[in-house]
């Protein structure tokens, strides 16, 4: 296991450091991180707005007693 770790540190760490220093990739990463909460909230809102129209999901909720 130690050899694998050393191998990864020797060959992949420099590549990872260069990618982490790239401004364009940092901008994309930050944009996705900032947008993710909005996407999650929007997805939950759409589920609620459509009345849980997914039949398998409705069945699961009814079986668990969470939804009548």
CSV table of N, CA and C in Angstrom, one decimal:
chain,number,residue,atom,x,y,z
A,1,UNK,N,0.8,-1.2,0.0
A,1,UNK,CA,0.0,0.0,0.0
A,1,UNK,C,0.9,1.3,0.0
A,2,UNK,N,2.0,1.2,0.7
A,2,UNK,CA,2.9,2.3,0.7
A,2,UNK,C,3.4,2.6,-0.6
A,3,UNK,N,3.7,1.6,-1.4
A,3,UNK,CA,4.3,1.8,-2.8
A,3,UNK,C,3.2,2.5,-3.7
A,4,UNK,N,2.0,2.1,-3.5
A,4,UNK,CA,0.9,2.7,-4.3
A,4,UNK,C,0.8,4.2,-4.0
A,5,UNK,N,0.8,4.5,-2.7
A,5,UNK,CA,0.7,5.9,-2.2
A,5,UNK,C,1.9,6.7,-2.7
A,6,UNK,N,3.1,6.1,-2.7
A,6,UNK,CA,4.2,6.9,-3.2
A,6,UNK,C,4.1,7.1,-4.7
A,7,UNK,N,3.7,6.1,-5.4
A,7,UNK,CA,3.5,6.2,-6.8
A,7,UNK,C,2.5,7.3,-7.2
A,8,UNK,N,1.4,7.3,-6.5
A,8,UNK,CA,0.3,8.3,-6.7
A,8,UNK,C,0.9,9.7,-6.4
A,9,UNK,N,1.6,9.8,-5.3
A,9,UNK,CA,2.2,11.1,-4.9
A,9,UNK,C,3.2,11.6,-5.9
A,10,UNK,N,4.0,10.7,-6.4
A,10,UNK,CA,5.0,11.1,-7.4
A,10,UNK,C,4.5,11.5,-8.7
A,11,UNK,N,3.5,10.8,-9.2
A,11,UNK,CA,3.0,11.1,-10.6
A,11,UNK,C,1.7,11.9,-10.7
A,12,UNK,N,0.8,11.7,-9.8
A,12,UNK,CA,-0.5,12.4,-9.9
A,12,UNK,C,-0.5,13.7,-9.1
A,13,UNK,N,0.2,13.8,-8.0
A,13,UNK,CA,0.2,15.1,-7.3
A,13,UNK,C,0.6,16.3,-8.1
A,14,UNK,N,1.7,16.2,-8.9
A,14,UNK,CA,2.0,17.4,-9.7
A,14,UNK,C,0.9,17.8,-10.7
A,15,UNK,N,0.3,16.8,-11.3
A,15,UNK,CA,-0.8,17.0,-12.2
A,15,UNK,C,-2.0,17.7,-11.5
A,16,UNK,N,-2.3,17.1,-10.3
A,16,UNK,CA,-3.4,17.7,-9.5
A,16,UNK,C,-3.1,19.1,-9.1
A,17,UNK,N,-1.9,19.4,-8.8
A,17,UNK,CA,-1.5,20.8,-8.4
A,17,UNK,C,-1.7,21.7,-9.5
A,18,UNK,N,-1.3,21.3,-10.7
A,18,UNK,CA,-1.4,22.2,-11.9
A,18,UNK,C,-2.9,22.4,-12.2
A,19,UNK,N,-3.7,21.4,-12.1
A,19,UNK,CA,-5.1,21.6,-12.3
A,19,UNK,C,-5.8,22.5,-11.3
A,20,UNK,N,-5.3,22.3,-10.0
A,20,UNK,CA,-5.9,23.2,-9.0
A,20,UNK,C,-5.5,24.6,-9.1
A,21,UNK,N,-4.4,24.9,-9.8
A,21,UNK,CA,-4.0,26.3,-10.0
A,21,UNK,C,-4.6,26.9,-11.2
A,22,UNK,N,-5.3,26.2,-12.0
A,22,UNK,CA,-5.9,26.7,-13.3
A,22,UNK,C,-7.1,27.6,-12.9
A,23,UNK,N,-7.1,28.8,-13.4
A,23,UNK,CA,-8.2,29.8,-13.1
A,23,UNK,C,-9.5,29.4,-13.7
A,24,UNK,N,-9.4,28.9,-14.9
A,24,UNK,CA,-10.7,28.5,-15.6
A,24,UNK,C,-11.4,27.3,-14.9
A,25,UNK,N,-10.6,26.3,-14.5
A,25,UNK,CA,-11.2,25.2,-13.8
A,25,UNK,C,-11.7,25.6,-12.4
A,26,UNK,N,-11.0,26.5,-11.8
A,26,UNK,CA,-11.5,27.0,-10.5
A,26,UNK,C,-12.8,27.7,-10.6
A,27,UNK,N,-12.9,28.5,-11.7
A,27,UNK,CA,-14.2,29.2,-11.9
A,27,UNK,C,-15.3,28.2,-12.2
A,28,UNK,N,-15.1,27.2,-12.9
A,28,UNK,CA,-16.1,26.2,-13.2
A,28,UNK,C,-16.5,25.5,-11.9
A,29,UNK,N,-15.5,25.1,-11.1
A,29,UNK,CA,-15.8,24.4,-9.8
A,29,UNK,C,-16.6,25.3,-8.9
A,30,UNK,N,-16.2,26.5,-8.8
A,30,UNK,CA,-16.9,27.5,-7.9
A,30,UNK,C,-18.3,27.7,-8.4
A,31,UNK,N,-18.5,27.8,-9.7
A,31,UNK,CA,-19.8,28.1,-10.2
A,31,UNK,C,-20.8,26.9,-9.9
A,32,UNK,N,-20.3,25.7,-10.1
A,32,UNK,CA,-21.1,24.5,-9.8
A,32,UNK,C,-21.4,24.4,-8.3
A,33,UNK,N,-20.4,24.8,-7.5
A,33,UNK,CA,-20.6,24.7,-6.0
A,33,UNK,C,-21.7,25.8,-5.6
A,34,UNK,N,-21.7,26.9,-6.2
A,34,UNK,CA,-22.6,28.0,-5.8
A,34,UNK,C,-24.0,27.6,-6.4
A,35,UNK,N,-24.1,27.0,-7.5
A,35,UNK,CA,-25.4,26.7,-8.1
A,35,UNK,C,-26.1,25.4,-7.5
A,36,UNK,N,-25.3,24.6,-6.9
A,36,UNK,CA,-25.9,23.3,-6.4
A,36,UNK,C,-27.0,23.5,-5.4
A,37,UNK,N,-26.9,24.4,-4.4
A,37,UNK,CA,-28.1,24.5,-3.5
A,37,UNK,C,-29.4,25.0,-4.2
A,38,UNK,N,-29.2,25.9,-5.2
A,38,UNK,CA,-30.4,26.3,-6.0
A,38,UNK,C,-31.0,25.1,-6.8
A,39,UNK,N,-30.1,24.3,-7.3
A,39,UNK,CA,-30.6,23.1,-8.1
A,39,UNK,C,-31.4,22.2,-7.1
A,40,UNK,N,-30.9,22.0,-6.0
A,40,UNK,CA,-31.5,21.0,-5.0
A,40,UNK,C,-32.9,21.6,-4.6
A,41,UNK,N,-32.9,22.9,-4.2
A,41,UNK,CA,-34.2,23.5,-3.8
A,41,UNK,C,-35.2,23.5,-5.0
A,42,UNK,N,-34.7,23.8,-6.1
A,42,UNK,CA,-35.6,23.8,-7.3
A,42,UNK,C,-36.1,22.4,-7.6
A,43,UNK,N,-35.3,21.4,-7.4
A,43,UNK,CA,-35.8,20.0,-7.7
A,43,UNK,C,-36.8,19.6,-6.6
A,44,UNK,N,-36.6,19.9,-5.4
A,44,UNK,CA,-37.6,19.6,-4.4
A,44,UNK,C,-38.9,20.4,-4.6
A,45,UNK,N,-38.8,21.6,-5.0
A,45,UNK,CA,-40.0,22.4,-5.3
A,45,UNK,C,-40.8,21.8,-6.5
A,46,UNK,N,-40.1,21.3,-7.5
A,46,UNK,CA,-40.8,20.7,-8.6
A,46,UNK,C,-41.5,19.4,-8.2
A,47,UNK,N,-40.8,18.6,-7.3
A,47,UNK,CA,-41.5,17.4,-6.8
A,47,UNK,C,-42.8,17.8,-6.1
A,48,UNK,N,-42.7,18.8,-5.2
A,48,UNK,CA,-43.9,19.2,-4.5
A,48,UNK,C,-44.9,19.7,-5.4
A,49,UNK,N,-44.6,20.6,-6.4
A,49,UNK,CA,-45.5,21.3,-7.3
A,49,UNK,C,-46.2,20.3,-8.1
A,50,UNK,N,-45.6,19.2,-8.5
A,50,UNK,CA,-46.2,18.2,-9.4
A,50,UNK,C,-47.0,17.2,-8.6
A,51,UNK,N,-47.1,17.3,-7.3
A,51,UNK,CA,-47.9,16.5,-6.5
A,51,UNK,C,-47.3,15.1,-6.3
A,52,UNK,N,-46.0,15.0,-6.4
A,52,UNK,CA,-45.4,13.6,-6.3
A,52,UNK,C,-46.0,12.7,-7.3
A,53,UNK,N,-45.9,13.1,-8.6
A,53,UNK,CA,-46.6,12.3,-9.6
A,53,UNK,C,-45.8,11.1,-10.1
A,54,UNK,N,-44.7,10.8,-9.4
A,54,UNK,CA,-44.0,9.5,-9.7
A,54,UNK,C,-44.7,8.4,-8.9
A,55,UNK,N,-45.2,7.5,-9.7
A,55,UNK,CA,-46.0,6.4,-9.1
A,55,UNK,C,-45.2,5.6,-8.1
A,56,UNK,N,-44.0,5.2,-8.4
A,56,UNK,CA,-43.2,4.4,-7.5
A,56,UNK,C,-42.9,5.2,-6.2
A,57,UNK,N,-42.7,6.5,-6.3
A,57,UNK,CA,-42.5,7.3,-5.1
A,57,UNK,C,-43.7,7.4,-4.3
A,58,UNK,N,-44.9,7.6,-5.0
A,58,UNK,CA,-46.2,7.6,-4.2
A,58,UNK,C,-46.4,6.3,-3.5
A,59,UNK,N,-46.2,5.2,-4.1
A,59,UNK,CA,-46.4,3.9,-3.5
A,59,UNK,C,-45.4,3.8,-2.3
A,60,UNK,N,-44.2,4.2,-2.4
A,60,UNK,CA,-43.3,4.1,-1.3
A,60,UNK,C,-43.7,5.0,-0.2
A,61,UNK,N,-44.2,6.2,-0.4
A,61,UNK,CA,-44.7,7.1,0.6
A,61,UNK,C,-45.9,6.5,1.3
A,62,UNK,N,-46.8,5.9,0.6
A,62,UNK,CA,-48.0,5.3,1.1
A,62,UNK,C,-47.7,4.1,2.0
A,63,UNK,N,-46.8,3.3,1.5
A,63,UNK,CA,-46.4,2.1,2.2
A,63,UNK,C,-45.7,2.4,3.5
A,64,UNK,N,-45.0,3.5,3.6
A,64,UNK,CA,-44.3,3.9,4.8
A,64,UNK,C,-45.2,4.7,5.7
A,65,UNK,N,-46.4,5.1,5.3
A,65,UNK,CA,-47.3,5.8,6.1
A,65,UNK,C,-47.0,7.3,6.1
A,66,UNK,N,-46.2,7.8,5.2
A,66,UNK,CA,-45.8,9.2,5.2
A,66,UNK,C,-46.8,10.0,4.4
A,67,UNK,N,-47.6,9.4,3.6
A,67,UNK,CA,-48.5,10.1,2.6
A,67,UNK,C,-49.8,9.3,2.5
A,68,UNK,N,-50.9,10.0,2.5
A,68,UNK,CA,-52.2,9.3,2.3
A,68,UNK,C,-52.7,9.6,0.9
